[in-house]
């Protein structure tokens, strides 16, 4: 197992070397007529009967709304992660490398949230927020996540959205501004994933069996709730589609379901390997669409 202190020190150096990379985003760039806001293959309705009935302009508009929804979800999850990282730091030596990297990560997550908010505004979209009960549920449960839950949820939220951003940033069909934002986020989130994996592995090896059992269930439920609201039905209303019918086709769409499984593969494999997903929790991950 990698030494958590050494990993944190390496990540601190990497963060210092890349500081200010988001300042190079060209926010004044014009959007290209007819260009996508994410690869079309990643749009939830791709390949469905509804998709076939839409013209190119409507399909591009749906990609714009779905990118806004993903960016909005990114802001909300970053806010949740910052709260959990604050709890992690509160019980630690405030100047050791792991605490200093957690502080660095909070700073980066703040910049990412601002970056996503600016992107949503530039795209002239609304922000999509989760239902009120999800906010209430998090406020009730975040105190019991502990180190295992904190870094498992970090890993889940970062890895599940990583693949679509990696695809978008190298796809020349996608708007240049979206590609720039995705490139910055992917680069910095790779460090957050490395930190989360190291901390989570260490936490699992030192946790009590009772705590592991609780965290397995809590993280599984979190994955299910997180994915259930990843793409709100209101994105379909924004492009003139019936929300209920469109959501039904998206959820039944075999292409979209396969994309979600691919997005979750790395996180699910790792969490299974370290013992945070056992056969008893597998059903949560299947219901979330992240595991076969």
PDB file of N, CA and C in Angstrom, residues 1-15 97-98 101 190-199:
ATOM      1  N   UNK A   1       0.846  -1.198   0.000  1.00  0.00           N
ATOM      2  CA  UNK A   1       0.000   0.000   0.000  1.00  0.00           C
ATOM      3  C   UNK A   1       0.879   1.245   0.000  1.00  0.00           C
ATOM      4  N   UNK A   2       0.514   2.252  -0.806  1.00  0.00           N
ATOM      5  CA  UNK A   2       1.271   3.495  -0.850  1.00  0.00           C
ATOM      6  C   UNK A   2       1.131   4.241   0.473  1.00  0.00           C
ATOM      7  N   UNK A   3       2.232   4.855   0.916  1.00  0.00           N
ATOM      8  CA  UNK A   3       2.217   5.642   2.141  1.00  0.00           C
ATOM      9  C   UNK A   3       1.368   6.892   1.915  1.00  0.00           C
ATOM     10  N   UNK A   4       0.296   7.104   2.702  1.00  0.00           N
ATOM     11  CA  UNK A   4      -0.582   8.260   2.480  1.00  0.00           C
ATOM     12  C   UNK A   4       0.151   9.601   2.563  1.00  0.00           C
ATOM     13  N   UNK A   5       1.135   9.704   3.454  1.00  0.00           N
ATOM     14  CA  UNK A   5       1.871  10.965   3.570  1.00  0.00           C
ATOM     15  C   UNK A   5       2.684  11.253   2.307  1.00  0.00           C
ATOM     16  N   UNK A   6       3.339  10.222   1.773  1.00  0.00           N
ATOM     17  CA  UNK A   6       4.142  10.412   0.571  1.00  0.00           C
ATOM     18  C   UNK A   6       3.262  10.747  -0.631  1.00  0.00           C
ATOM     19  N   UNK A   7       2.110  10.091  -0.710  1.00  0.00           N
ATOM     20  CA  UNK A   7       1.174  10.390  -1.798  1.00  0.00           C
ATOM     21  C   UNK A   7       0.712  11.842  -1.698  1.00  0.00           C
ATOM     22  N   UNK A   8       0.351  12.284  -0.501  1.00  0.00           N
ATOM     23  CA  UNK A   8      -0.120  13.655  -0.314  1.00  0.00           C
ATOM     24  C   UNK A   8       0.958  14.665  -0.686  1.00  0.00           C
ATOM     25  N   UNK A   9       2.210  14.386  -0.310  1.00  0.00           N
ATOM     26  CA  UNK A   9       3.311  15.299  -0.647  1.00  0.00           C
ATOM     27  C   UNK A   9       3.506  15.391  -2.158  1.00  0.00           C
ATOM     28  N   UNK A  10       3.408  14.248  -2.848  1.00  0.00           N
ATOM     29  CA  UNK A  10       3.541  14.251  -4.309  1.00  0.00           C
ATOM     30  C   UNK A  10       2.402  15.047  -4.949  1.00  0.00           C
ATOM     31  N   UNK A  11       1.191  14.869  -4.441  1.00  0.00           N
ATOM     32  CA  UNK A  11       0.042  15.569  -5.004  1.00  0.00           C
ATOM     33  C   UNK A  11       0.114  17.075  -4.725  1.00  0.00           C
ATOM     34  N   UNK A  12       0.659  17.453  -3.586  1.00  0.00           N
ATOM     35  CA  UNK A  12       0.843  18.876  -3.297  1.00  0.00           C
ATOM     36  C   UNK A  12       1.786  19.522  -4.309  1.00  0.00           C
ATOM     37  N   UNK A  13       2.869  18.818  -4.652  1.00  0.00           N
ATOM     38  CA  UNK A  13       3.810  19.348  -5.642  1.00  0.00           C
ATOM     39  C   UNK A  13       3.140  19.472  -7.012  1.00  0.00           C
ATOM     40  N   UNK A  14       2.343  18.467  -7.376  1.00  0.00           N
ATOM     41  CA  UNK A  14       1.666  18.487  -8.674  1.00  0.00           C
ATOM     42  C   UNK A  14       0.644  19.618  -8.745  1.00  0.00           C
ATOM     43  N   UNK A  15      -0.062  19.837  -7.644  1.00  0.00           N
ATOM     44  CA  UNK A  15      -1.060  20.916  -7.615  1.00  0.00           C
ATOM     45  C   UNK A  15      -0.392  22.275  -7.746  1.00  0.00           C
ATOM     46  N   UNK A  97       0.951  16.699   5.669  1.00  0.00           N
ATOM     47  CA  UNK A  97       0.780  16.729   4.217  1.00  0.00           C
ATOM     48  C   UNK A  97      -0.624  16.333   3.797  1.00  0.00           C
ATOM     49  N   UNK A  98      -1.216  15.371   4.491  1.00  0.00           N
ATOM     50  CA  UNK A  98      -2.556  14.908   4.110  1.00  0.00           C
ATOM     51  C   UNK A  98      -3.600  15.992   4.348  1.00  0.00           C
ATOM     52  N   UNK A 101      -3.089  18.701   1.748  1.00  0.00           N
ATOM     53  CA  UNK A 101      -3.611  18.352   0.430  1.00  0.00           C
ATOM     54  C   UNK A 101      -5.136  18.419   0.430  1.00  0.00           C
ATOM     55  N   UNK A 190      -7.864  14.012 -11.488  1.00  0.00           N
ATOM     56  CA  UNK A 190      -7.015  12.813 -11.436  1.00  0.00           C
ATOM     57  C   UNK A 190      -6.231  12.778 -10.124  1.00  0.00           C
ATOM     58  N   UNK A 191      -5.813  13.936  -9.638  1.00  0.00           N
ATOM     59  CA  UNK A 191      -5.117  13.994  -8.351  1.00  0.00           C
ATOM     60  C   UNK A 191      -6.073  13.698  -7.202  1.00  0.00           C
ATOM     61  N   UNK A 192      -7.299  14.193  -7.291  1.00  0.00           N
ATOM     62  CA  UNK A 192      -8.281  13.932  -6.242  1.00  0.00           C
ATOM     63  C   UNK A 192      -8.611  12.441  -6.158  1.00  0.00           C
ATOM     64  N   UNK A 193      -8.685  11.792  -7.305  1.00  0.00           N
ATOM     65  CA  UNK A 193      -8.945  10.355  -7.334  1.00  0.00           C
ATOM     66  C   UNK A 193      -7.789   9.593  -6.687  1.00  0.00           C
ATOM     67  N   UNK A 194      -6.558   9.992  -6.994  1.00  0.00           N
ATOM     68  CA  UNK A 194      -5.390   9.336  -6.409  1.00  0.00           C
ATOM     69  C   UNK A 194      -5.396   9.471  -4.881  1.00  0.00           C
ATOM     70  N   UNK A 195      -5.695  10.666  -4.390  1.00  0.00           N
ATOM     71  CA  UNK A 195      -5.766  10.905  -2.951  1.00  0.00           C
ATOM     72  C   UNK A 195      -6.875  10.067  -2.323  1.00  0.00           C
ATOM     73  N   UNK A 196      -8.052  10.043  -2.972  1.00  0.00           N
ATOM     74  CA  UNK A 196      -9.188   9.292  -2.435  1.00  0.00           C
ATOM     75  C   UNK A 196      -8.885   7.801  -2.374  1.00  0.00           C
ATOM     76  N   UNK A 197      -8.277   7.263  -3.414  1.00  0.00           N
ATOM     77  CA  UNK A 197      -7.956   5.835  -3.426  1.00  0.00           C
ATOM     78  C   UNK A 197      -6.977   5.470  -2.309  1.00  0.00           C
ATOM     79  N   UNK A 198      -5.962   6.316  -2.117  1.00  0.00           N
ATOM     80  CA  UNK A 198      -4.963   6.044  -1.080  1.00  0.00           C
ATOM     81  C   UNK A 198      -5.591   6.122   0.308  1.00  0.00           C
ATOM     82  N   UNK A 199      -6.349   7.191   0.570  1.00  0.00           N
ATOM     83  CA  UNK A 199      -6.975   7.365   1.881  1.00  0.00           C
ATOM     84  C   UNK A 199      -8.003   6.265   2.153  1.00  0.00           C
TER      85      UNK A 199
END
